[in-house]
Amino acid sequence: MIGILILNYKKYQVTADCIRSVLDTGDGLDYHIYVLDNGSGNDSIACLQAQFPNNPRITWMESAENTGYARGNNQMLSRARKDGCTAAVITNSDIVFLPDTLQQLAADIAEGHPIVGPRLQYPNGQRQNSVKLWTETYLRNLVPKAKLQALRRQPAAPGEVYWLSGAVFAVDTAVFHRLGDFDPYTFLYYEEYILSARCKAQNIALWFDPTVTALHCHGASAGGAANLFTRLENLRSELYFLHRYRHWSRHRLATVRRVRCLEVLFTFGKAHKWADARTYLRKSKILLKKERTNET
C-alpha cells in the first residue's frame, strides 16, 4: 500500500482540491490518504471532513501546534508505516495530481528507485524548475536569468538528479526511515538540500521521472517576499544546513547573514516595513550566534 501524505495549514480548500485529485486519479492503486492539520486553528479538519464524509480511504490527523514541514510529515510517515505502507507520496497541499502520475511514481518505487519526483508545472502550463543537476550557490544570482533557465533545463528522460523539489515526491518508506526521515530541526525551508546531502552520504540516488506531471499552485501556502517570519525561518534553516551538512566556517556563515540582511533591507524597504527590517537584523544576529556556538 502507498500512503499519500498531505500537510494542511489553514488553507483547507486548497487541501480539498489536492485530496480530490488523488481520489479522481488513483484508480487501480492500493493507496490511503493521510491528512495532518498542522495547528491551523480554523476548523480545517471539520471543514474537510464535511467535504469527504466517512471516506474509508482518508485518515484525519491533528496537531495542536504548527510543527512545520519536517516534523509534520514525519508524524504522518510514522503512522503510514504502522499501517503497512511500503511507499509514500509526500505532497504539499497545493499539488493537483494528473492521471497516471501516482501510478507511475508507485511503479518507479517498485522498480528500485527509493526516492522519485515527477515533472511539475504551473496551472497555466508553464514548467516549474523542480530539479537541480548540480549544487547551486548564491552566485547563481549573478548569472543572467535567460542563461540560468537554460542551465536548469529539466531532463527529457527519467534519470538521476542532484536535487528534487519537496513540493511532491515519492519514497520507499523503509529506505527513507534509514535516512532518518526529515531533519526535525528545520521548520519550513532547506529540507530538499538536507535530503540531497543525506542521500549523497549514503549513496542513494534521487530519481526524476518527467514522463508524468503534477500541477503546482506554487506559493498558495506561503507568505511572500516581505514576510518577517518566513525570512527568519529561511535564514535559520540555511545557516543550519551550511553549518551541519556543508561544514561552513563561522566567517562564511557571517557572510551569508550579511547578504540576507541586505536583501531584507531592500525588500522590506520597498514595502515600507522598516520595523520588521530592524527586527530581522536583530534576530538574524541571534540566529547566527546560536548556530555558530553549536557543535558540528
Short mmCIF file of C-alpha atoms in Angstrom, two decimals:
data_model
loop_
_atom_site.label_atom_id
_atom_site.label_comp_id
_atom_site.label_asym_id
_atom_site.label_seq_id
_atom_site.Cartn_x
_atom_site.Cartn_y
_atom_site.Cartn_z
CA MET A 1 0.00 0.00 0.00
CA ILE A 2 1.12 3.55 -0.75
CA GLY A 3 0.35 6.41 1.62
CA ILE A 4 -0.48 9.86 0.26
CA LEU A 5 0.67 12.36 2.90
CA ILE A 6 -0.87 15.84 2.80
CA LEU A 7 0.04 18.56 5.28
CA ASN A 8 -2.67 21.19 5.78
CA TYR A 9 -2.15 24.63 7.25
CA LYS A 10 -5.14 26.99 7.27
CA LYS A 11 -5.98 26.83 3.52
CA TYR A 12 -8.19 23.77 3.67
CA GLN A 13 -9.88 24.42 0.32
CA VAL A 14 -6.50 24.06 -1.40
CA THR A 15 -6.04 20.80 0.51
CA ALA A 16 -9.51 19.67 -0.60
CA ASP A 17 -8.51 20.15 -4.24
CA CYS A 18 -5.42 18.02 -3.65
CA ILE A 19 -7.42 15.25 -1.96
CA ARG A 20 -9.99 15.31 -4.74
CA SER A 21 -7.29 14.94 -7.38
CA VAL A 22 -5.97 11.83 -5.59
CA LEU A 23 -9.44 10.29 -5.43
CA ASP A 24 -10.10 11.16 -9.09
CA THR A 25 -6.83 9.74 -10.45
CA GLY A 26 -5.97 6.89 -8.08
CA ASP A 27 -7.80 4.14 -9.98
CA GLY A 28 -6.11 0.76 -9.73
CA LEU A 29 -3.75 1.91 -6.99
CA ASP A 30 -3.72 0.49 -3.47
CA TYR A 31 -3.48 3.75 -1.55
CA HIS A 32 -4.54 5.52 1.62
CA ILE A 33 -4.60 9.28 2.24
CA TYR A 34 -3.26 10.83 5.44
CA VAL A 35 -4.14 14.45 6.14
CA LEU A 36 -2.49 16.23 9.06
CA ASP A 37 -3.78 19.64 10.09
CA ASN A 38 -0.71 21.41 11.43
CA GLY A 39 -2.22 23.64 14.10
CA SER A 40 -4.35 25.75 11.76
CA GLY A 41 -6.78 26.84 14.47
CA ASN A 42 -9.57 27.39 11.94
CA ASP A 43 -11.62 24.15 11.99
CA SER A 44 -9.80 22.86 8.89
CA ILE A 45 -10.37 19.19 9.71
CA ALA A 46 -14.09 19.69 10.31
CA CYS A 47 -14.44 21.58 7.02
CA LEU A 48 -12.51 18.90 5.14
CA GLN A 49 -14.45 16.05 6.72
CA ALA A 50 -17.67 17.74 5.63
CA GLN A 51 -16.44 17.61 2.03
CA PHE A 52 -15.31 13.96 2.26
CA PRO A 53 -17.71 12.40 4.79
CA ASN A 54 -16.93 8.92 6.10
CA ASN A 55 -14.38 8.19 3.38
CA PRO A 56 -12.53 4.99 4.36
CA ARG A 57 -9.53 5.99 2.25
CA ILE A 58 -8.74 9.03 4.42
CA THR A 59 -7.21 9.22 7.90
CA TRP A 60 -7.55 12.63 9.57
CA MET A 61 -4.83 13.75 11.97
CA GLU A 62 -4.44 16.93 14.00
CA SER A 63 -1.55 18.69 15.70
CA ALA A 64 -2.24 21.19 18.47
CA GLU A 65 0.53 23.44 17.14
CA ASN A 66 2.23 24.13 13.84
CA THR A 67 5.26 21.85 13.95
CA GLY A 68 6.46 22.71 10.43
CA TYR A 69 7.00 20.70 7.26
CA ALA A 70 9.58 18.22 8.56
CA ARG A 71 8.02 17.16 11.84
CA GLY A 72 4.51 17.19 10.41
CA ASN A 73 5.47 14.83 7.60
CA ASN A 74 7.49 12.67 9.99
CA GLN A 75 4.35 12.20 12.06
CA MET A 76 2.39 11.05 9.01
CA LEU A 77 5.24 8.81 7.85
CA SER A 78 5.27 7.08 11.23
CA ARG A 79 1.52 6.44 11.01
CA ALA A 80 1.75 5.23 7.40
CA ARG A 81 4.49 2.74 8.25
CA LYS A 82 2.46 1.49 11.20
CA ASP A 83 -0.45 0.92 8.82
CA GLY A 84 1.72 -1.12 6.46
CA CYS A 85 2.55 1.44 3.76
CA THR A 86 5.73 0.40 1.98
CA ALA A 87 5.77 3.60 -0.09
CA ALA A 88 4.54 7.14 0.41
CA VAL A 89 3.90 10.22 -1.70
CA ILE A 90 4.81 13.32 0.29
CA THR A 91 2.92 16.25 -1.18
CA ASN A 92 2.23 19.90 -0.49
CA SER A 93 -1.44 20.76 -0.19
CA ASP A 94 -1.21 22.94 -3.32
CA ILE A 95 -0.49 20.00 -5.63
CA VAL A 96 -3.08 18.66 -8.07
CA PHE A 97 -2.36 15.19 -9.45
CA LEU A 98 -2.93 14.38 -13.11
CA PRO A 99 -3.95 10.95 -14.45
CA ASP A 100 -1.27 8.21 -14.18
CA THR A 101 1.10 10.29 -12.04
CA LEU A 102 0.55 8.41 -8.78
CA GLN A 103 0.60 5.05 -10.55
CA GLN A 104 3.93 5.81 -12.26
CA LEU A 105 5.53 7.07 -9.05
CA ALA A 106 4.48 3.84 -7.35
CA ALA A 107 5.91 1.86 -10.28
CA ASP A 108 9.21 3.76 -10.06
CA ILE A 109 9.47 2.87 -6.36
CA ALA A 110 8.71 -0.77 -7.13
CA GLU A 111 11.44 -0.76 -9.81
CA GLY A 112 14.06 0.14 -7.22
CA HIS A 113 14.15 3.95 -7.19
CA PRO A 114 13.66 4.74 -3.49
CA ILE A 115 13.08 8.50 -3.92
CA VAL A 116 11.45 9.85 -7.09
CA GLY A 117 9.75 13.05 -8.18
CA PRO A 118 7.50 13.91 -11.16
CA ARG A 119 7.65 16.81 -13.57
CA LEU A 120 5.98 19.90 -12.11
CA GLN A 121 4.13 22.62 -13.95
CA TYR A 122 2.05 25.65 -13.05
CA PRO A 123 -1.70 25.61 -13.76
CA ASN A 124 -1.08 27.82 -16.83
CA GLY A 125 1.06 25.07 -18.36
CA GLN A 126 4.44 26.68 -17.70
CA ARG A 127 7.01 24.21 -16.40
CA GLN A 128 8.47 24.67 -12.94
CA ASN A 129 12.16 24.32 -12.12
CA SER A 130 11.69 21.27 -9.92
CA VAL A 131 15.11 19.59 -10.18
CA LYS A 132 18.76 20.54 -9.95
CA LEU A 133 21.53 18.63 -11.67
CA TRP A 134 24.32 20.07 -9.50
CA THR A 135 24.88 22.20 -6.42
CA GLU A 136 23.87 25.83 -6.89
CA THR A 137 25.46 28.59 -4.86
CA TYR A 138 24.40 32.15 -4.21
CA LEU A 139 26.49 33.16 -7.23
CA ARG A 140 23.58 31.96 -9.38
CA ASN A 141 22.07 35.41 -8.83
CA LEU A 142 24.93 36.89 -10.88
CA VAL A 143 24.04 34.75 -13.91
CA PRO A 144 21.62 36.31 -16.46
CA LYS A 145 18.17 34.86 -15.96
CA ALA A 146 17.87 33.53 -19.53
CA LYS A 147 21.17 31.68 -19.24
CA LEU A 148 20.26 30.32 -15.81
CA GLN A 149 16.99 28.95 -17.18
CA ALA A 150 18.94 27.18 -19.93
CA LEU A 151 21.32 25.68 -17.39
CA ARG A 152 18.34 24.49 -15.36
CA ARG A 153 16.68 22.66 -18.23
CA GLN A 154 14.93 19.56 -17.00
CA PRO A 155 15.98 16.12 -18.26
CA ALA A 156 13.75 14.81 -21.01
CA ALA A 157 14.09 11.20 -19.87
CA PRO A 158 13.95 9.58 -16.42
CA GLY A 159 17.25 9.67 -14.59
CA GLU A 160 19.27 10.61 -11.53
CA VAL A 161 19.37 14.23 -10.34
CA TYR A 162 21.16 16.08 -7.56
CA TRP A 163 18.05 17.70 -6.01
CA LEU A 164 14.28 17.22 -6.12
CA SER A 165 11.57 19.72 -5.23
CA GLY A 166 9.94 19.00 -1.88
CA ALA A 167 6.55 20.01 -3.30
CA VAL A 168 5.82 16.38 -4.17
CA PHE A 169 7.90 13.21 -4.33
CA ALA A 170 7.53 9.52 -3.56
CA VAL A 171 9.66 7.46 -1.21
CA ASP A 172 10.29 3.88 -0.20
CA THR A 173 9.28 4.24 3.46
CA ALA A 174 11.90 1.77 4.75
CA VAL A 175 14.76 3.48 2.88
CA PHE A 176 13.54 6.90 3.96
CA HIS A 177 13.46 5.72 7.55
CA ARG A 178 17.08 4.57 7.27
CA LEU A 179 17.95 8.06 6.06
CA GLY A 180 16.44 9.43 9.26
CA ASP A 181 13.24 10.79 7.70
CA PHE A 182 13.18 14.61 7.61
CA ASP A 183 15.58 16.52 9.82
CA PRO A 184 13.27 17.75 12.62
CA TYR A 185 15.31 20.92 13.18
CA THR A 186 14.02 22.59 10.03
CA PHE A 187 10.59 24.19 10.03
CA LEU A 188 9.89 25.42 6.54
CA TYR A 189 13.00 25.51 4.32
CA TYR A 190 16.06 23.56 3.12
CA GLU A 191 14.51 20.12 3.58
CA GLU A 192 15.40 19.27 -0.04
CA TYR A 193 19.03 20.30 0.40
CA ILE A 194 19.37 18.25 3.56
CA LEU A 195 17.76 15.25 1.86
CA SER A 196 20.17 15.61 -1.05
CA ALA A 197 23.16 15.73 1.32
CA ARG A 198 21.96 12.68 3.24
CA CYS A 199 21.33 10.71 0.05
CA LYS A 200 24.78 11.55 -1.28
CA ALA A 201 26.37 10.43 2.01
CA GLN A 202 24.58 7.07 1.80
CA ASN A 203 24.91 6.62 -1.98
CA ILE A 204 21.15 6.76 -2.59
CA ALA A 205 20.05 8.19 -5.93
CA LEU A 206 17.34 10.81 -6.30
CA TRP A 207 15.31 9.90 -9.38
CA PHE A 208 13.36 12.26 -11.65
CA ASP A 209 10.55 10.96 -13.86
CA PRO A 210 9.43 13.61 -16.40
CA THR A 211 7.01 11.21 -18.08
CA VAL A 212 4.34 12.17 -15.54
CA THR A 213 3.23 15.57 -14.27
CA ALA A 214 1.66 17.21 -11.24
CA LEU A 215 0.28 20.74 -11.14
CA HIS A 216 1.80 23.01 -8.51
CA CYS A 217 -0.16 26.09 -7.48
CA HIS A 218 3.15 27.46 -6.19
CA GLY A 219 3.02 29.73 -3.16
CA ALA A 220 -0.60 29.01 -2.22
CA SER A 221 0.50 28.39 1.37
CA ALA A 222 3.44 30.81 1.60
CA GLY A 223 3.72 34.31 2.92
CA GLY A 224 5.50 36.46 0.33
CA ALA A 225 8.85 38.18 -0.04
CA ALA A 226 8.35 40.75 2.74
CA ASN A 227 7.24 38.28 5.39
CA LEU A 228 9.30 38.50 8.58
CA PHE A 229 8.52 35.02 9.87
CA THR A 230 9.35 33.17 6.65
CA ARG A 231 12.51 35.23 6.11
CA LEU A 232 13.80 34.36 9.57
CA GLU A 233 12.92 30.68 9.17
CA ASN A 234 14.67 30.62 5.82
CA LEU A 235 17.84 32.04 7.38
CA ARG A 236 17.65 29.69 10.38
CA SER A 237 17.42 26.64 8.10
CA GLU A 238 20.08 27.94 5.71
CA LEU A 239 22.62 28.53 8.47
CA TYR A 240 21.84 25.12 9.95
CA PHE A 241 22.26 23.36 6.59
CA LEU A 242 25.51 25.12 5.73
CA HIS A 243 26.96 24.51 9.20
CA ARG A 244 25.84 20.93 9.85
CA TYR A 245 25.86 19.45 6.35
CA ARG A 246 28.40 21.59 4.47
CA HIS A 247 30.63 22.36 7.48
CA TRP A 248 30.98 26.04 6.62
CA SER A 249 33.20 28.18 8.83
CA ARG A 250 31.96 30.88 11.18
CA HIS A 251 33.20 33.58 8.81
CA ARG A 252 31.32 32.13 5.84
CA LEU A 253 28.12 31.87 7.89
CA ALA A 254 28.53 35.51 8.90
CA THR A 255 28.83 36.46 5.24
CA VAL A 256 25.59 34.64 4.44
CA ARG A 257 23.85 36.55 7.21
CA ARG A 258 25.15 39.90 5.90
CA VAL A 259 23.92 39.14 2.39
CA ARG A 260 20.48 38.16 3.69
CA CYS A 261 20.30 41.36 5.72
CA LEU A 262 20.98 43.43 2.62
CA GLU A 263 18.22 41.56 0.76
CA VAL A 264 15.77 42.16 3.60
CA LEU A 265 16.62 45.87 3.85
CA PHE A 266 15.96 46.24 0.13
CA THR A 267 12.76 44.16 0.03
CA PHE A 268 11.25 45.36 3.28
CA GLY A 269 12.25 48.93 2.48
CA LYS A 270 10.24 48.86 -0.74
CA ALA A 271 7.26 47.65 1.31
CA HIS A 272 7.92 50.32 3.97
CA LYS A 273 8.27 47.64 6.65
CA TRP A 274 11.16 49.26 8.47
CA ALA A 275 10.16 47.93 11.91
CA ASP A 276 10.20 44.37 10.53
CA ALA A 277 13.55 45.06 8.88
CA ARG A 278 15.05 46.17 12.19
CA THR A 279 13.62 43.08 13.89
CA TYR A 280 15.21 40.90 11.21
CA LEU A 281 18.61 42.49 11.71
CA ARG A 282 18.43 41.89 15.45
CA LYS A 283 17.06 38.35 15.34
CA SER A 284 19.30 37.25 12.49
CA LYS A 285 22.29 38.12 14.64
CA ILE A 286 20.91 35.91 17.40
CA LEU A 287 20.35 33.04 14.94
CA LEU A 288 23.92 33.34 13.68
CA LYS A 289 25.35 33.32 17.19
CA LYS A 290 23.23 30.33 18.16
CA GLU A 291 24.29 28.29 15.13
CA ARG A 292 27.98 29.16 15.41
CA THR A 293 28.11 28.12 19.07
CA ASN A 294 26.56 24.70 18.40
CA GLU A 295 28.80 21.70 17.84
CA THR A 296 29.15 20.50 14.25
#
